[in-house]
């Protein structure tokens, strides 16, 4: 059965959904996006995702196609029309369609597209198995705090991981880990401290990252926000990633070196459970 997607004011069967060939998202990756999780038919941490969307648009001087309230109404309608219980809701805003010119168009109407993806997020086999990660040089642009649809570098990194028989790529710059291809990277040192890169333009300010750091502090786990090296990650007791669609997933090896026991770590598993519990209760 075909999905219903949302495109610029209309709910349509996916095969009938259209965007102009002049859309600047298509021509210049002149667009931003958000991925919100859906559990039990409800959006998780959606307010924070919409706040970050607004920030991304502000940073790029992009006009919002709708108010936050209108966006939520469309999101909820889309979830309802698709009967989505568990999965993700993808939302993209672009600067709109205009004759091709690098400079911003005077009068373009921003595009708004949304679609759902059904997926088992809680019962994810990777949570039991853990992820094998390879390191890939971070060749992205310098404003990674903006969630743009310019995703070729992370696509290449993820593909390199798959080609190497691994699951995920951790990106590094000047010897330090920035983040994963589409997630934030964290380690737990042998003395039980959670270390994760500090916020800045070098990484996306993950919504899940923020919640997990809060949960860690509440669980009396010491948190240090600072850059860490690949060598430090390999010598860590545990490692994990966070993102809207993965919550907390253990990393069990980096470039072929086992991390800790080579199995999902106990603190990682605890943080995953705490995050899921909080999400379901929200
Ligand atoms: N990615 N870092 C990057 C580069 C990301 O693309 C993402 C999210 C994150 C985690 O952010 P959050 O916890 O807010 O989801 C970190 C989404 C899920 C994606 O592109 O599919």
Short mmCIF file of C-alpha atoms and ligand atoms in Angstrom, two decimals:
data_model
loop_
_atom_site.label_atom_id
_atom_site.label_comp_id
_atom_site.label_asym_id
_atom_site.label_seq_id
_atom_site.Cartn_x
_atom_site.Cartn_y
_atom_site.Cartn_z
CA UNK A 1 0.00 0.00 0.00
CA UNK A 2 1.26 3.44 -0.91
CA UNK A 3 2.22 5.91 1.78
CA UNK A 4 0.61 9.29 2.08
CA UNK A 5 3.19 12.07 1.96
CA UNK A 6 2.84 15.80 2.51
CA UNK A 7 4.03 18.26 -0.14
CA UNK A 8 3.40 21.99 0.01
CA UNK A 9 -0.13 21.98 1.35
CA UNK A 10 -1.33 18.62 0.02
CA UNK A 11 -1.52 15.08 1.38
CA UNK A 12 -0.85 12.81 -1.61
CA UNK A 13 -0.09 9.17 -2.45
CA UNK A 14 3.73 9.04 -2.65
CA UNK A 15 3.70 8.28 -6.39
CA UNK A 16 1.80 11.51 -7.07
CA UNK A 17 4.03 13.77 -4.96
CA UNK A 18 6.05 16.28 -7.01
CA UNK A 19 8.73 18.91 -6.41
CA UNK A 20 9.94 21.35 -9.07
CA UNK A 21 13.23 20.64 -10.87
CA UNK A 22 14.03 24.28 -9.96
CA UNK A 23 13.67 23.64 -6.25
CA UNK A 24 16.81 24.92 -4.58
CA UNK A 25 16.92 21.88 -2.35
CA UNK A 26 17.49 19.82 -5.49
CA UNK A 27 19.86 22.29 -7.22
CA UNK A 28 21.94 23.60 -4.29
CA UNK A 29 21.10 21.41 -1.27
CA UNK A 30 19.61 24.72 -0.09
CA UNK A 31 17.43 23.05 2.51
CA UNK A 32 17.28 21.87 6.09
CA UNK A 33 15.60 18.88 7.70
CA UNK A 34 14.61 17.13 10.89
CA UNK A 35 13.91 13.51 11.74
CA UNK A 36 11.54 12.96 14.65
CA UNK A 37 10.86 9.60 16.21
CA UNK A 38 7.37 8.18 16.54
CA UNK A 39 6.64 5.68 19.34
CA UNK A 40 3.16 4.36 20.11
CA UNK A 41 1.88 6.77 17.45
CA UNK A 42 3.31 9.82 19.28
CA UNK A 43 6.11 12.19 18.33
CA UNK A 44 9.11 12.07 20.67
CA UNK A 45 11.10 15.21 21.59
CA UNK A 46 9.35 16.96 18.72
CA UNK A 47 9.42 20.40 20.29
CA UNK A 48 13.20 20.26 20.48
CA UNK A 49 13.40 19.09 16.84
CA UNK A 50 11.21 21.98 15.71
CA UNK A 51 13.29 24.45 17.75
CA UNK A 52 16.42 23.17 16.02
CA UNK A 53 14.66 23.39 12.64
CA UNK A 54 13.89 27.04 13.34
CA UNK A 55 17.51 27.64 14.33
CA UNK A 56 18.77 25.98 11.11
CA UNK A 57 16.42 28.18 9.06
CA UNK A 58 17.53 31.32 10.94
CA UNK A 59 21.21 30.53 10.35
CA UNK A 60 20.52 30.28 6.60
CA UNK A 61 18.13 33.26 6.47
CA UNK A 62 15.40 30.95 5.28
CA UNK A 63 11.73 31.78 5.75
CA UNK A 64 9.66 29.17 7.51
CA UNK A 65 6.86 27.78 5.32
CA UNK A 66 4.59 27.37 8.37
CA UNK A 67 4.40 28.12 12.07
CA UNK A 68 5.51 25.49 14.59
CA UNK A 69 1.84 24.94 15.47
CA UNK A 70 0.90 24.37 11.82
CA UNK A 71 3.85 22.03 11.35
CA UNK A 72 2.80 19.92 14.34
CA UNK A 73 -0.77 19.71 12.99
CA UNK A 74 0.55 18.45 9.62
CA UNK A 75 2.91 15.98 11.33
CA UNK A 76 0.07 14.56 13.43
CA UNK A 77 -2.26 14.32 10.45
CA UNK A 78 0.42 12.48 8.46
CA UNK A 79 1.01 10.01 11.30
CA UNK A 80 -2.74 9.41 11.47
CA UNK A 81 -3.20 8.99 7.70
CA UNK A 82 -0.37 6.47 7.58
CA UNK A 83 -1.36 4.66 10.77
CA UNK A 84 2.24 5.03 11.93
CA UNK A 85 2.87 3.44 15.31
CA UNK A 86 6.66 3.21 15.41
CA UNK A 87 9.23 4.78 13.09
CA UNK A 88 10.35 8.18 11.91
CA UNK A 89 8.84 11.31 10.50
CA UNK A 90 11.09 13.12 8.04
CA UNK A 91 10.54 16.83 7.48
CA UNK A 92 12.35 19.02 4.96
CA UNK A 93 12.23 22.73 4.26
CA UNK A 94 13.94 24.26 1.25
CA UNK A 95 14.28 27.84 0.08
CA UNK A 96 11.85 26.93 -2.73
CA UNK A 97 11.86 26.99 -6.53
CA UNK A 98 13.45 29.80 -8.56
CA UNK A 99 15.46 30.20 -11.76
CA UNK A 100 18.97 28.87 -11.09
CA UNK A 101 21.12 31.55 -9.47
CA UNK A 102 23.54 31.15 -6.54
CA UNK A 103 22.20 34.26 -4.82
CA UNK A 104 19.00 33.94 -2.81
CA UNK A 105 15.90 34.51 -4.97
CA UNK A 106 13.80 37.60 -4.20
CA UNK A 107 10.48 35.83 -4.18
CA UNK A 108 10.65 32.10 -3.66
CA UNK A 109 8.06 30.27 -1.63
CA UNK A 110 9.77 27.82 0.75
CA UNK A 111 8.93 24.15 0.18
CA UNK A 112 7.75 21.86 2.94
CA UNK A 113 7.84 18.10 2.52
CA UNK A 114 7.15 15.37 5.08
CA UNK A 115 6.98 11.60 4.94
CA UNK A 116 6.88 8.73 7.41
CA UNK A 117 9.03 5.60 7.62
CA UNK A 118 7.73 2.66 9.65
CA UNK A 119 10.52 0.87 11.52
CA UNK A 120 11.07 -1.18 14.67
CA UNK A 121 13.17 1.18 16.75
CA UNK A 122 12.84 -0.32 20.21
CA UNK A 123 13.44 -3.92 19.15
CA UNK A 124 16.52 -3.09 17.12
CA UNK A 125 18.81 -6.15 16.77
CA UNK A 126 21.83 -3.80 16.71
CA UNK A 127 21.15 -3.01 20.38
CA UNK A 128 21.98 -6.64 21.27
CA UNK A 129 24.73 -7.10 18.71
CA UNK A 130 26.49 -3.75 18.87
CA UNK A 131 27.97 -1.81 15.96
CA UNK A 132 31.32 -2.22 14.24
CA UNK A 133 32.62 1.25 13.39
CA UNK A 134 35.39 2.48 11.11
CA UNK A 135 37.00 5.91 11.21
CA UNK A 136 36.69 8.19 8.18
CA UNK A 137 38.18 11.64 7.79
CA UNK A 138 35.58 14.36 8.31
CA UNK A 139 35.45 16.25 5.01
CA UNK A 140 32.15 18.05 5.68
CA UNK A 141 31.70 21.82 5.63
CA UNK A 142 32.34 23.93 8.73
CA UNK A 143 28.72 24.52 9.83
CA UNK A 144 27.72 21.06 10.97
CA UNK A 145 25.52 22.60 13.63
CA UNK A 146 23.05 23.41 10.83
CA UNK A 147 21.05 20.34 9.83
CA UNK A 148 21.27 20.81 6.06
CA UNK A 149 20.35 18.30 3.36
CA UNK A 150 23.91 18.59 1.99
CA UNK A 151 24.71 15.03 3.07
CA UNK A 152 27.12 13.71 0.46
CA UNK A 153 30.14 13.48 2.81
CA UNK A 154 28.28 11.44 5.47
CA UNK A 155 26.78 9.29 2.69
CA UNK A 156 30.29 8.47 1.44
CA UNK A 157 31.46 7.77 5.01
CA UNK A 158 28.55 5.41 5.69
CA UNK A 159 29.10 3.65 2.36
CA UNK A 160 32.81 3.23 3.16
CA UNK A 161 31.77 1.57 6.44
CA UNK A 162 29.41 -0.82 4.64
CA UNK A 163 32.07 -1.60 1.99
CA UNK A 164 34.51 -2.42 4.83
CA UNK A 165 32.00 -4.86 6.35
CA UNK A 166 31.26 -2.47 9.24
CA UNK A 167 28.01 -0.80 10.33
CA UNK A 168 28.86 2.84 10.89
CA UNK A 169 31.54 5.50 10.43
CA UNK A 170 32.94 7.84 13.06
CA UNK A 171 34.31 11.00 11.52
CA UNK A 172 37.58 12.53 12.72
CA UNK A 173 39.28 15.86 12.25
CA UNK A 174 42.78 16.82 13.48
CA UNK A 175 42.94 13.47 15.26
CA UNK A 176 39.73 14.01 17.24
CA UNK A 177 36.36 12.35 16.71
CA UNK A 178 33.67 14.81 15.67
CA UNK A 179 30.58 12.57 15.44
CA UNK A 180 29.08 9.63 13.56
CA UNK A 181 27.83 9.84 9.96
CA UNK A 182 24.30 10.60 11.22
CA UNK A 183 24.60 10.39 15.01
CA UNK A 184 26.61 11.70 17.94
CA UNK A 185 29.60 9.69 19.22
CA UNK A 186 30.26 8.93 22.88
CA UNK A 187 32.72 6.85 24.91
CA UNK A 188 32.86 5.68 28.51
CA UNK A 189 36.36 5.67 29.92
CA UNK A 190 37.75 2.89 32.12
CA UNK A 191 37.00 5.04 35.19
CA UNK A 192 33.33 5.26 34.17
CA UNK A 193 33.23 8.81 32.77
CA UNK A 194 31.01 9.51 29.78
CA UNK A 195 33.06 11.59 27.32
CA UNK A 196 31.41 13.26 24.35
CA UNK A 197 32.45 16.07 22.04
CA UNK A 198 31.52 19.54 23.28
CA UNK A 199 28.99 21.54 21.27
CA UNK A 200 30.25 23.90 18.59
CA UNK A 201 30.02 24.31 14.81
CA UNK A 202 31.90 21.00 14.38
CA UNK A 203 28.93 18.77 15.26
CA UNK A 204 25.17 18.67 15.14
CA UNK A 205 23.66 19.52 18.50
CA UNK A 206 21.83 16.23 18.89
CA UNK A 207 18.49 16.22 20.66
CA UNK A 208 19.05 12.63 21.84
CA UNK A 209 22.59 13.55 22.96
CA UNK A 210 21.19 16.27 25.21
CA UNK A 211 18.60 13.97 26.80
CA UNK A 212 21.07 11.12 27.29
CA UNK A 213 23.62 13.42 28.98
CA UNK A 214 20.87 14.57 31.33
CA UNK A 215 19.87 10.97 32.10
CA UNK A 216 23.53 10.05 32.69
CA UNK A 217 23.92 12.87 35.20
CA UNK A 218 20.74 11.83 36.97
CA UNK A 219 22.14 8.28 37.15
CA UNK A 220 25.34 9.64 38.77
CA UNK A 221 27.49 8.97 35.72
CA UNK A 222 30.19 11.64 35.39
CA UNK A 223 29.97 13.53 32.08
CA UNK A 224 32.82 15.33 30.33
CA UNK A 225 32.10 17.34 27.18
CA UNK A 226 35.40 17.56 25.30
CA UNK A 227 37.01 16.24 22.12
CA UNK A 228 38.45 12.71 22.32
CA UNK A 229 40.88 10.93 20.00
CA UNK A 230 40.44 7.70 18.06
CA UNK A 231 43.13 6.16 20.31
CA UNK A 232 41.15 7.14 23.40
CA UNK A 233 38.03 5.60 21.89
CA UNK A 234 39.85 2.33 21.18
CA UNK A 235 41.07 2.22 24.79
CA UNK A 236 37.62 3.03 26.23
CA UNK A 237 35.53 0.67 28.36
CA UNK A 238 32.42 1.30 26.25
CA UNK A 239 31.29 3.36 23.29
CA UNK A 240 27.92 4.26 21.81
CA UNK A 241 26.05 6.48 19.41
CA UNK A 242 22.89 8.54 19.90
CA UNK A 243 20.28 9.79 17.42
CA UNK A 244 16.53 10.15 17.11
CA UNK A 245 16.10 6.87 15.24
CA UNK A 246 18.71 4.78 17.10
CA UNK A 247 18.25 6.21 20.64
CA UNK A 248 21.43 4.74 22.21
CA UNK A 249 23.26 1.99 20.31
CA UNK A 250 26.43 0.27 21.52
CA UNK A 251 29.66 0.44 19.51
CA UNK A 252 31.75 -2.70 20.01
CA UNK A 253 34.74 -2.06 17.76
CA UNK A 254 36.62 0.76 16.07
CA UNK A 255 38.80 0.06 13.02
CA UNK A 256 38.87 -3.64 13.99
CA UNK A 257 39.95 -3.03 17.60
CA UNK A 258 37.45 -4.34 20.17
CA UNK A 259 36.20 -1.74 22.63
CA UNK A 260 36.11 -2.98 26.22
CA UNK A 261 34.81 -6.55 26.26
CA UNK A 262 33.87 -6.37 22.58
CA UNK A 263 30.22 -6.64 23.63
CA UNK A 264 27.58 -3.97 24.36
CA UNK A 265 28.63 -2.30 27.60
CA UNK A 266 26.48 -2.24 30.77
CA UNK A 267 26.31 1.57 31.11
CA UNK A 268 25.39 1.87 27.44
CA UNK A 269 22.58 -0.65 27.86
CA UNK A 270 21.38 1.17 30.96
CA UNK A 271 21.32 4.52 29.17
CA UNK A 272 19.41 2.96 26.26
CA UNK A 273 16.79 1.60 28.68
CA UNK A 274 16.54 4.90 30.54
CA UNK A 275 16.10 6.83 27.30
CA UNK A 276 13.39 4.49 25.96
CA UNK A 277 11.59 4.57 29.31
CA UNK A 278 11.59 8.36 29.34
CA UNK A 279 10.47 8.55 25.68
CA UNK A 280 7.57 6.16 26.27
CA UNK A 281 6.50 8.12 29.35
CA UNK A 282 6.56 11.47 27.52
N1 LIG B 1 20.58 12.32 12.08
N2 LIG B 1 24.84 14.13 14.13
C1 LIG B 1 24.45 14.07 12.85
C2 LIG B 1 25.43 14.42 11.79
C3 LIG B 1 23.13 13.69 12.53
O1 LIG B 1 22.74 13.64 11.24
C4 LIG B 1 22.24 13.35 13.57
C5 LIG B 1 20.81 12.94 13.30
C6 LIG B 1 22.70 13.41 14.90
C7 LIG B 1 21.81 13.09 16.08
O2 LIG B 1 20.87 14.11 16.30
P1 LIG B 1 19.45 13.78 16.97
O3 LIG B 1 19.76 13.10 18.26
O4 LIG B 1 18.85 15.09 17.16
O5 LIG B 1 18.70 12.87 16.03
C8 LIG B 1 24.00 13.82 15.14
C9 LIG B 1 19.23 11.95 11.68
C10 LIG B 1 18.60 10.94 12.58
C11 LIG B 1 19.25 11.55 10.22
O6 LIG B 1 19.92 12.25 9.46
O7 LIG B 1 18.58 10.58 9.84
#
